[in-house]
Short mmCIF file of N, CA and C in Angstrom, two decimals:
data_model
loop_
_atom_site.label_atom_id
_atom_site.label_comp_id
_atom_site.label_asym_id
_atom_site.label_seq_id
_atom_site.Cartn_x
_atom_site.Cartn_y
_atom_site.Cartn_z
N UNK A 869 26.08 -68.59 17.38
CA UNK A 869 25.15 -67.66 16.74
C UNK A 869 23.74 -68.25 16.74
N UNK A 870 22.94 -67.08 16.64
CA UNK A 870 21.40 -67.86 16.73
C UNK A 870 20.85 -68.22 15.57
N UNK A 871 20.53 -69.57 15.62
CA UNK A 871 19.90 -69.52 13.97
C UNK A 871 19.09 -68.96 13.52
N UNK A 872 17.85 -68.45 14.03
CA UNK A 872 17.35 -67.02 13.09
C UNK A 872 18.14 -66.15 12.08
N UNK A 873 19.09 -65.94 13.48
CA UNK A 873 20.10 -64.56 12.59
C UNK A 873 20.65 -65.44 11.57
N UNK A 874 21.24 -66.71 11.16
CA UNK A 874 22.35 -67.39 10.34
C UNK A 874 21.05 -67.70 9.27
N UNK A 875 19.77 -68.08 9.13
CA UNK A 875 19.02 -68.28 8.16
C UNK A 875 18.21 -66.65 7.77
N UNK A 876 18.53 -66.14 8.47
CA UNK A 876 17.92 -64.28 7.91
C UNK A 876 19.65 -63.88 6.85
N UNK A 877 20.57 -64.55 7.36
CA UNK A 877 21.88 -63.82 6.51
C UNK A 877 21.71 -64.71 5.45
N UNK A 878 21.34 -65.82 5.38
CA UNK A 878 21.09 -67.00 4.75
C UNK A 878 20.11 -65.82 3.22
N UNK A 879 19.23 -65.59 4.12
CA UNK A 879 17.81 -65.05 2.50
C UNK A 879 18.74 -63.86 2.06
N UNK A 880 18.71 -62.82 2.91
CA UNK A 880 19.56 -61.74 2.42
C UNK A 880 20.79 -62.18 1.29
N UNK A 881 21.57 -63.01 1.49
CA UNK A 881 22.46 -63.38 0.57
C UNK A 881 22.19 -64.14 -0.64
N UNK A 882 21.25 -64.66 -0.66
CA UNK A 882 20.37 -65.53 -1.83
C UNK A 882 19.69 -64.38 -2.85
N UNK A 883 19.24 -63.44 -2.23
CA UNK A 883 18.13 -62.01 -2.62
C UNK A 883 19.40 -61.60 -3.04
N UNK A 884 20.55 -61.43 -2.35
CA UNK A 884 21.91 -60.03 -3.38
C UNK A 884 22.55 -61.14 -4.41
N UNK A 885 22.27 -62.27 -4.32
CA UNK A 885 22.89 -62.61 -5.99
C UNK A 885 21.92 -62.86 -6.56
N UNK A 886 20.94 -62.88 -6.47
CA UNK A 886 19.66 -62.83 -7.48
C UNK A 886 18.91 -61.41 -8.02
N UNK A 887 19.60 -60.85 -7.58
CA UNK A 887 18.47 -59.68 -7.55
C UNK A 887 18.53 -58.77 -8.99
N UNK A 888 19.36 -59.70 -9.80
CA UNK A 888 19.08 -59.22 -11.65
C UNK A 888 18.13 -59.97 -12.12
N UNK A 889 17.83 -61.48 -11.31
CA UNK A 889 16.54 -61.96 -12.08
C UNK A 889 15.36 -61.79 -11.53
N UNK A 890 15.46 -61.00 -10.11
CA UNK A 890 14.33 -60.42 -9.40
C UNK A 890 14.05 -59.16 -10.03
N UNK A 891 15.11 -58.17 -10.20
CA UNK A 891 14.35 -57.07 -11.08
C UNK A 891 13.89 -57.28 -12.64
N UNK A 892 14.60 -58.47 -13.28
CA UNK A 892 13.97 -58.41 -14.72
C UNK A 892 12.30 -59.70 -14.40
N UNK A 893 11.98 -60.31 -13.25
CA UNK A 893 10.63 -60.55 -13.21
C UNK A 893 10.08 -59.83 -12.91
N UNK A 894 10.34 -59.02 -12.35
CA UNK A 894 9.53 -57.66 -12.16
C UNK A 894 9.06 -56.78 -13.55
N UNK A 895 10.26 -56.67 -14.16
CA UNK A 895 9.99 -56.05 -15.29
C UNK A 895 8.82 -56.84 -16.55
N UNK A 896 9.27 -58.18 -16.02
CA UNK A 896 8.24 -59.21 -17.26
C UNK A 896 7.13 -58.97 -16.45
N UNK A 897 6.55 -58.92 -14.93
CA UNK A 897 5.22 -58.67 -14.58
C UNK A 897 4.56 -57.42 -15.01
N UNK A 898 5.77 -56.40 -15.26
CA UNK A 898 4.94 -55.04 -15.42
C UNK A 898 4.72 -55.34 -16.91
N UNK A 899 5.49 -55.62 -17.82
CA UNK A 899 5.23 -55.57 -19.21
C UNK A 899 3.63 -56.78 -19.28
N UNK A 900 3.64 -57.70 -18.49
CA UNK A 900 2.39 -58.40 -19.14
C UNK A 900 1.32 -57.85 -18.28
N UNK A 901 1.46 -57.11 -17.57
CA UNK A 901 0.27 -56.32 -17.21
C UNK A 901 -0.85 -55.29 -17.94
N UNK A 902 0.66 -55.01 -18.66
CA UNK A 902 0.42 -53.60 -19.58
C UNK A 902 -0.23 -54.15 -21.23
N UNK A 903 0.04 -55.20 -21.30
CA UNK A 903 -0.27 -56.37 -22.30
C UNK A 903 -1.97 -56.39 -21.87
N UNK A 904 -2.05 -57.40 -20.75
CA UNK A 904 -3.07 -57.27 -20.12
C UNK A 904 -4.85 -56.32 -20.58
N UNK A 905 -3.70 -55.20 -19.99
CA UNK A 905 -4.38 -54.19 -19.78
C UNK A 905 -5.23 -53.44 -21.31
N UNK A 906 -4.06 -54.02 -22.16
CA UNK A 906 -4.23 -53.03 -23.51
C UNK A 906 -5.24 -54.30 -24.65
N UNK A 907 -5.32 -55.22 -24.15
CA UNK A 907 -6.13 -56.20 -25.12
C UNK A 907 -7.50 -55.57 -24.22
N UNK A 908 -7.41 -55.62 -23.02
CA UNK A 908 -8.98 -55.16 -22.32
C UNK A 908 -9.77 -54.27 -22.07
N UNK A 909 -8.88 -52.98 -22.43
CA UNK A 909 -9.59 -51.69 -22.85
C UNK A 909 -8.86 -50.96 -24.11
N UNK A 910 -7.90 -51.70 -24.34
CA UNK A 910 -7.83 -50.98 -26.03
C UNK A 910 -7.09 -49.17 -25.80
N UNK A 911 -6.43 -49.43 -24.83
CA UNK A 911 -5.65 -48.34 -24.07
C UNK A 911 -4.19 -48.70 -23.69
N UNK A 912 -3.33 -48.04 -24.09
CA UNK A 912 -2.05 -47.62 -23.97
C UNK A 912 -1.68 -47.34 -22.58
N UNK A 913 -1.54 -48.43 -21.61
CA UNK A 913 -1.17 -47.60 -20.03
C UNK A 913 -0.26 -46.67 -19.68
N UNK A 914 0.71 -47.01 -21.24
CA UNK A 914 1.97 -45.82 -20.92
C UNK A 914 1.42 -44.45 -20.81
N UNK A 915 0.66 -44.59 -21.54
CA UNK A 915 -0.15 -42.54 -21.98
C UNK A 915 -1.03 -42.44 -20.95
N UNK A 916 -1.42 -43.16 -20.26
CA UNK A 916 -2.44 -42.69 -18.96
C UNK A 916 -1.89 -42.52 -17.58
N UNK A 917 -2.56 -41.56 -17.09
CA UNK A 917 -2.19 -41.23 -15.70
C UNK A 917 -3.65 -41.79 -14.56
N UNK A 918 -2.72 -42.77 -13.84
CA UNK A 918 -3.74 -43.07 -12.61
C UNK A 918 -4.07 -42.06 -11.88
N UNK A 919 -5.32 -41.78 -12.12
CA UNK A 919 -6.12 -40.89 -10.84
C UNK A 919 -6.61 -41.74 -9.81
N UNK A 920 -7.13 -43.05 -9.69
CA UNK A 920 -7.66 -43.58 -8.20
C UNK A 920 -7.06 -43.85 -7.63
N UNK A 921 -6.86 -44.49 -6.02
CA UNK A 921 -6.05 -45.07 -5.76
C UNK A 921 -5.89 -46.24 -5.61
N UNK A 922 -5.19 -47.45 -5.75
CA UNK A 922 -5.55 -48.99 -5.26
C UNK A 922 -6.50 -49.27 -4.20
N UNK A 923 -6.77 -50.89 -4.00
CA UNK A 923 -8.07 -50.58 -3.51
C UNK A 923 -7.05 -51.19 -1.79
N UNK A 924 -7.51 -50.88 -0.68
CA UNK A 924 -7.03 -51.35 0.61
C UNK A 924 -6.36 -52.66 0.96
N UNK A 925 -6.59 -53.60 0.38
CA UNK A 925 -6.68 -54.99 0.48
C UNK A 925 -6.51 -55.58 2.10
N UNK A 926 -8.23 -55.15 1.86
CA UNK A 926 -8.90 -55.62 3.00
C UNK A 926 -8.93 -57.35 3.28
N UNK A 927 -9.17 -57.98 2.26
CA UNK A 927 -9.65 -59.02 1.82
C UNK A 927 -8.72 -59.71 0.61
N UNK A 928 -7.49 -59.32 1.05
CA UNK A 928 -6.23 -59.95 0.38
C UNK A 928 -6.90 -59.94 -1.44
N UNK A 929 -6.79 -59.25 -2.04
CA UNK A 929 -7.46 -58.96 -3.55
C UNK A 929 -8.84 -59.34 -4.00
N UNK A 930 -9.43 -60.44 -2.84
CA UNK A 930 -10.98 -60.68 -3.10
C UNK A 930 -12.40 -59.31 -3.08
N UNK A 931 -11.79 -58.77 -2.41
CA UNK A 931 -12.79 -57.53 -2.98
C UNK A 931 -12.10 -56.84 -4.17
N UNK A 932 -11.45 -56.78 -5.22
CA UNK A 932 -11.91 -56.50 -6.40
C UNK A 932 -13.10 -57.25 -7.21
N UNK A 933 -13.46 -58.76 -6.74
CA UNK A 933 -14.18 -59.19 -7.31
C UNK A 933 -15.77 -59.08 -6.92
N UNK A 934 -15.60 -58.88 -5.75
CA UNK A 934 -16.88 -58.39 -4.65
C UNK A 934 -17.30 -57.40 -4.68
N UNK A 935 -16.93 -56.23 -4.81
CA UNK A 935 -16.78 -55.05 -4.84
C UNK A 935 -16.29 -53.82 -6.20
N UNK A 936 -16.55 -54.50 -7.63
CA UNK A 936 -16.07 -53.88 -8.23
C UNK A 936 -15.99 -52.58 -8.40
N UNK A 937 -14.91 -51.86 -8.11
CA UNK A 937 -14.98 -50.20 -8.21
C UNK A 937 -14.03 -49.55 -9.22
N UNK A 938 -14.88 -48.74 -10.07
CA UNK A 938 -14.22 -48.35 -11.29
C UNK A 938 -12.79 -47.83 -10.90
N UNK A 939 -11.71 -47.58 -11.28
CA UNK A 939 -10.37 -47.38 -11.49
C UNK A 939 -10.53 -46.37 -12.60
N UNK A 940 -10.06 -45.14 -12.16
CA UNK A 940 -10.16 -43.74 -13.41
C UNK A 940 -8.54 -43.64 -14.07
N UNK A 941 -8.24 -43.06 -14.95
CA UNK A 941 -7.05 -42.79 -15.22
C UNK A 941 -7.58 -41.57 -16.27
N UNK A 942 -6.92 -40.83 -16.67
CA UNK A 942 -6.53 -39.59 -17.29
C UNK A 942 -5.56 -39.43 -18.40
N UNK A 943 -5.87 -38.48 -19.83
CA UNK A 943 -4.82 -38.43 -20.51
C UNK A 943 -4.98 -37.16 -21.04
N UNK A 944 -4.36 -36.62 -21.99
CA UNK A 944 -4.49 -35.12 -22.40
C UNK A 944 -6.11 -34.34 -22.61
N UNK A 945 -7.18 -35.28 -22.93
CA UNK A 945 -8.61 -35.03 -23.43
C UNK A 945 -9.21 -35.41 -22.56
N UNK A 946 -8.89 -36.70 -21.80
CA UNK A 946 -10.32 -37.82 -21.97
C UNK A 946 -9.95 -38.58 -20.45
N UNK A 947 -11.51 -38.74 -19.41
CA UNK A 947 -10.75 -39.55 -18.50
C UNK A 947 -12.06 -40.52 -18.77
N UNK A 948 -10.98 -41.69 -18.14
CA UNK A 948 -11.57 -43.07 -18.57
C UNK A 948 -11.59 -43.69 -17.36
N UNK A 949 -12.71 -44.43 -16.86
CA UNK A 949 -13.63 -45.48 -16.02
C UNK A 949 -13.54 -46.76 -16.11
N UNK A 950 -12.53 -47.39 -15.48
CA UNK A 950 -12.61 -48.70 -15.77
C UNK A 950 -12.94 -49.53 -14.80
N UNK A 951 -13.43 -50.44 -15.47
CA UNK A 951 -14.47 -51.51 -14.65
C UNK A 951 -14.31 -52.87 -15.11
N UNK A 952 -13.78 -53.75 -14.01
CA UNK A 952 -13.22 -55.58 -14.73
C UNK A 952 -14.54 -55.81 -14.93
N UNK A 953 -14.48 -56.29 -16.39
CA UNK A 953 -15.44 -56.87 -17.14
C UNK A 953 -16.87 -56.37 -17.70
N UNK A 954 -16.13 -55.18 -17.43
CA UNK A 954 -17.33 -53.81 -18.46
C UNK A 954 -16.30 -52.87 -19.64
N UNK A 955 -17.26 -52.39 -20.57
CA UNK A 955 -16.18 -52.32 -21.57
C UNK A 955 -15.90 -50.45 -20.70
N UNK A 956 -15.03 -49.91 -21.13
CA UNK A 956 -14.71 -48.48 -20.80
C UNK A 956 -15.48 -47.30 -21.08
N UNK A 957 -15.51 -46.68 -20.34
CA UNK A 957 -16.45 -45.70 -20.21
C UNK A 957 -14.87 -44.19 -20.25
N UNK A 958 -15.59 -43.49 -21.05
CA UNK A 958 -14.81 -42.32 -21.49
C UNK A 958 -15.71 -41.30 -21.22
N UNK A 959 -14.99 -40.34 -20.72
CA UNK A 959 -15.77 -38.67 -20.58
C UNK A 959 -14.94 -38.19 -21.20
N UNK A 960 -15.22 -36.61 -21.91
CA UNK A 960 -14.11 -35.81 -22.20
C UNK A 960 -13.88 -35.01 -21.25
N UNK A 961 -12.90 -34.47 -20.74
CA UNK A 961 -12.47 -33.32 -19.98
C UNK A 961 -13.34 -32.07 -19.33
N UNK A 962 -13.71 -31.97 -21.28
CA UNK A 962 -14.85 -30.72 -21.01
C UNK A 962 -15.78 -30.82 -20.43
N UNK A 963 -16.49 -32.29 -20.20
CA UNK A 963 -17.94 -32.08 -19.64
C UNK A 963 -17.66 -32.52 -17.89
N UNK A 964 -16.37 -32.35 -17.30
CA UNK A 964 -16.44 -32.49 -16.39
C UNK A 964 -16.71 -30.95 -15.73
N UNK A 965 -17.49 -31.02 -14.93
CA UNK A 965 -18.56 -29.53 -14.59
C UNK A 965 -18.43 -29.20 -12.68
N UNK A 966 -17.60 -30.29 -12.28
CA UNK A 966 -17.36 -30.30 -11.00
C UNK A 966 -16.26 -30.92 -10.44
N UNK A 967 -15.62 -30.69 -9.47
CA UNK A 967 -14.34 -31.61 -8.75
C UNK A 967 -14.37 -31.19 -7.27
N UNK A 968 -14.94 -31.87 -6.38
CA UNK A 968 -15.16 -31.50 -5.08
C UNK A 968 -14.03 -32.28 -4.13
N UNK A 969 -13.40 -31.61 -3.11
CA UNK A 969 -13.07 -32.10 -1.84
C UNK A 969 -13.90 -32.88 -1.18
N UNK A 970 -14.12 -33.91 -0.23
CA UNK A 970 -14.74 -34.44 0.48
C UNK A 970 -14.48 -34.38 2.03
N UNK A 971 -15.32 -34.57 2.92
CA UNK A 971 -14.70 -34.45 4.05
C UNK A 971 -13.92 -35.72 4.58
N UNK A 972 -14.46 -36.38 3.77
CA UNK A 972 -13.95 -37.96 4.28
C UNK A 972 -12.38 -38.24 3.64
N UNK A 973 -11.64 -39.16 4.91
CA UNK A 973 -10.56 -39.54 4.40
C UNK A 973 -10.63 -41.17 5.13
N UNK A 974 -9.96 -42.18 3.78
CA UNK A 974 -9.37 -43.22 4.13
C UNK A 974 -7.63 -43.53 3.78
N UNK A 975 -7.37 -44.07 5.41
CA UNK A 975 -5.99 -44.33 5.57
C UNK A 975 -5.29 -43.11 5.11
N UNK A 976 -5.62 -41.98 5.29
CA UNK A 976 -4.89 -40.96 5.11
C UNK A 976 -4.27 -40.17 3.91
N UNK A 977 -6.03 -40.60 3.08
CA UNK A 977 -5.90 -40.28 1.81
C UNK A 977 -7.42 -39.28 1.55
N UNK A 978 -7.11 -38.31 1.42
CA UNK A 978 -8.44 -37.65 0.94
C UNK A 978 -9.67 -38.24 -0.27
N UNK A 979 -11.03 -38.25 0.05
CA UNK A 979 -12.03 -39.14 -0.78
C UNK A 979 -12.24 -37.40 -1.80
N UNK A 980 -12.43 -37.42 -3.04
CA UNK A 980 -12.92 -36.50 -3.91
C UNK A 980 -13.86 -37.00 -5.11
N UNK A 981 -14.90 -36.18 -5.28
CA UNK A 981 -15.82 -36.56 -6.15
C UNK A 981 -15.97 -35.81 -7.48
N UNK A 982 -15.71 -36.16 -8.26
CA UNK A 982 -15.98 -36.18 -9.96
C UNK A 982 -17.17 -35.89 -10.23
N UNK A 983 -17.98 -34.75 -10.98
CA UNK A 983 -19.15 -34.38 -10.97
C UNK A 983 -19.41 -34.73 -12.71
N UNK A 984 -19.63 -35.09 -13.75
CA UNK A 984 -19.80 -35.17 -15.32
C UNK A 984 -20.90 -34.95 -15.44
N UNK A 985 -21.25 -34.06 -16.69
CA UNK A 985 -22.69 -33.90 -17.23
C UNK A 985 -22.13 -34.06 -18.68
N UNK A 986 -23.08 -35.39 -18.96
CA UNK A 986 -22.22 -35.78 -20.11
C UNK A 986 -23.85 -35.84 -20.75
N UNK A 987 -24.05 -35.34 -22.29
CA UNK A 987 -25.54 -35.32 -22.80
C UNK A 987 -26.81 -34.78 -21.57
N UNK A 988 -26.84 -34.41 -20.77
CA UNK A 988 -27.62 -34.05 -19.88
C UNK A 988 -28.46 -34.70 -18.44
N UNK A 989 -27.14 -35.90 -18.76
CA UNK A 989 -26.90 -36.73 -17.75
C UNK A 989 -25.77 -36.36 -17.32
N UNK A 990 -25.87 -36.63 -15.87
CA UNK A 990 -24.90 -35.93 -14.29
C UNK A 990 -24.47 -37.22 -14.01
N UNK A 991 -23.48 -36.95 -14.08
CA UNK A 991 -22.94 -39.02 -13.14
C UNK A 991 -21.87 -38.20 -12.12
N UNK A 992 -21.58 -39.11 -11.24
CA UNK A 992 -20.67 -38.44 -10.01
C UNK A 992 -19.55 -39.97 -9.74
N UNK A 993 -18.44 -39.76 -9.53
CA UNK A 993 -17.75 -40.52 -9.52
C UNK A 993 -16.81 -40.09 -7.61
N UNK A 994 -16.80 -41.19 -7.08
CA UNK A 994 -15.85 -40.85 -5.85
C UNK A 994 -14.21 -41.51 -5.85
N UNK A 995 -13.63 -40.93 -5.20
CA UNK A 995 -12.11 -41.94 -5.30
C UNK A 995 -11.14 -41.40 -4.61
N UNK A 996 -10.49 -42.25 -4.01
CA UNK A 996 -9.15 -42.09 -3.28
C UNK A 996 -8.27 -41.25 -3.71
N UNK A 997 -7.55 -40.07 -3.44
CA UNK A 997 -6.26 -39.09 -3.91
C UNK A 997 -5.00 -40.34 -4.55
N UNK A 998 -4.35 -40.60 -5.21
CA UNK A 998 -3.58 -41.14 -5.99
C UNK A 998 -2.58 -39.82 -6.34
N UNK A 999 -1.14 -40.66 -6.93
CA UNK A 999 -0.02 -39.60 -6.82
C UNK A 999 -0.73 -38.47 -8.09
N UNK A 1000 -1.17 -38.19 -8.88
CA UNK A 1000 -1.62 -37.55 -10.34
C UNK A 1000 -2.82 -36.21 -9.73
N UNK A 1001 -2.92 -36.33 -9.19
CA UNK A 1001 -4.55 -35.10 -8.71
C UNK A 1001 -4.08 -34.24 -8.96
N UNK A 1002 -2.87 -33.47 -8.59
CA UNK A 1002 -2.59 -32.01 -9.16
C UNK A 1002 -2.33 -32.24 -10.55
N UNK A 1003 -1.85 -32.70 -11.37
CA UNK A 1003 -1.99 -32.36 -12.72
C UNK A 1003 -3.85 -32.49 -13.47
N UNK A 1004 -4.28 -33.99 -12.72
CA UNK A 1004 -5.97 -33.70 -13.05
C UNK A 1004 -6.72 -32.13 -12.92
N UNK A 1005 -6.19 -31.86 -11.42
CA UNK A 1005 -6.51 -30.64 -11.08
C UNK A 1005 -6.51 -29.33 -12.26
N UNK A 1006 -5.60 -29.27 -13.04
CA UNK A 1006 -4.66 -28.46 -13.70
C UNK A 1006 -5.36 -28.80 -15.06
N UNK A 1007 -5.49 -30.14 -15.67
CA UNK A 1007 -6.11 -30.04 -16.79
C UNK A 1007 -7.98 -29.63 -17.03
N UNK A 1008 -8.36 -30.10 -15.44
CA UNK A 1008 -9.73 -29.98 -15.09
C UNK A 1008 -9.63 -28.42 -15.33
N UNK A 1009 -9.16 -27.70 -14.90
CA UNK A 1009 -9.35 -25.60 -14.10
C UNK A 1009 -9.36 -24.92 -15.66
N UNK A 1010 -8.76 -25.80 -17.18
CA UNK A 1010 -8.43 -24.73 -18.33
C UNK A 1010 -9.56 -25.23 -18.77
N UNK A 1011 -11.26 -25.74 -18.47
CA UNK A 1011 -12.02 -25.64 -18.61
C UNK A 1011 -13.02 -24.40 -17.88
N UNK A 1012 -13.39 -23.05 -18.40
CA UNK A 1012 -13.86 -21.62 -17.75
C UNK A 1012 -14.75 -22.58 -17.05
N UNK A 1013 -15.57 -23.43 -17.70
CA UNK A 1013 -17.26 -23.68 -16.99
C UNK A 1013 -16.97 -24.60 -15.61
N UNK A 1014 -15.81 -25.02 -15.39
CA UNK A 1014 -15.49 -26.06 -14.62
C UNK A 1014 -15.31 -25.12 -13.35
N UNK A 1015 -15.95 -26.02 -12.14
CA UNK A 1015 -15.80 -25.91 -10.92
C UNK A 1015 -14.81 -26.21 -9.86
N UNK A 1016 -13.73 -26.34 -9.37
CA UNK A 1016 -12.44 -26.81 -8.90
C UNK A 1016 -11.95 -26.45 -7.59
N UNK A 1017 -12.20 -27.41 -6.74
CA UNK A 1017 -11.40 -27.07 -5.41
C UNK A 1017 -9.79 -27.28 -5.29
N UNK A 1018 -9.68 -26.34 -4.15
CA UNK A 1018 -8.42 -26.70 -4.15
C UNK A 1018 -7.33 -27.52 -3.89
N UNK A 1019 -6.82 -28.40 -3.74
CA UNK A 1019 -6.20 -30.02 -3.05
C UNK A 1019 -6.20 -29.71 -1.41
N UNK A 1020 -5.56 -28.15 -1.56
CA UNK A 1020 -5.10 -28.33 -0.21
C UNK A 1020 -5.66 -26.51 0.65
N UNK A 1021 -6.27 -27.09 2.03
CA UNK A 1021 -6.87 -25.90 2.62
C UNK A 1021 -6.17 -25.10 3.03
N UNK A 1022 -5.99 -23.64 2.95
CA UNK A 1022 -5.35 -22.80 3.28
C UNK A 1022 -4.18 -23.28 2.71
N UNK A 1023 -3.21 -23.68 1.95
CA UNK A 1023 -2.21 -24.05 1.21
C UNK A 1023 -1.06 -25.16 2.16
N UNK A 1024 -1.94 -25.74 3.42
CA UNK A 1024 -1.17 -26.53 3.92
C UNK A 1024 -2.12 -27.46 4.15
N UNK A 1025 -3.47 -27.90 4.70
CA UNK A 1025 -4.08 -29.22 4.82
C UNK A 1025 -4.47 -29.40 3.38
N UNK A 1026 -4.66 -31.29 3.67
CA UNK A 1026 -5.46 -31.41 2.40
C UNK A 1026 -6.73 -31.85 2.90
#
């Protein structure tokens, strides 16, 4: 037999009797994330829904630090802007006044822009489609004044 194949049966068999303390580190990474997360914006990750999408990792995680780009998430009222090492930025729902399609897509993800007029300041936010846009979509549209495209053209492209 070739040893490739005898040290590939080799990991595979190491991974199926381990794989209760591989899923409960998994589980301790997600819980101290969420730890993490909640000392640094003072937010509950369970109750939020990710609207952006991760970032490419172009640059094996060094452009989050190069490149900081806010990370949005969503909850029944309020979507929130987060930014490593800025405190959180909150809009309410209502003053979002726009939600545009873009023509641009990366890696096969549609780019859409966030329009807010929050006090009579306009801020515009851009971001990657993430699994959550149709429900954003949905809480964005039960605002009358709100503007809203549709995800998808003619009910089959997006």
């Amino acid at each position: 037999m070739n040893i490739k194949i005898i040290i590939l049966l080799a990991v595979i068999i190491i991974l199926l009797l381990n794989y209760k303390r591989i899923l409960s580190y998994i589980k301790y990474i997600k819980e101290q994330k969420a730890i993490e997360f909640k000392k640094r914006t003072n937010l509950n990750l369970d109750d939020l829904y990710k609207l952006s999408a991760p970032s490419t990792f172009l640059l094996f995680g060094f452009e989050n630090n190069i490149f900081q780009k806010p990370v949005l998430y969503f909850d029944e009222n309020n979507l929130y802007c987060i930014t490593s090492n800025l405190p959180v930025v909150q809009h309410p729902l209502s003053s979002i006044t726009e939600v545009q399609r873009t023509a641009v897509m990366i890696n096969k993800r549609r780019v859409w822009k966030i329009i807010i007029k929050d006090n009579n300041i306009q801020k515009a936010y851009k971001f990657r489609v993430y699994r959550n846009l149709d429900l954003f979509l949905e809480k964005v549209k039960e605002n009358p004044n709100s503007i809203v495209d549709d995800r998808y053209i003619w009910g089959i492209f997006e």
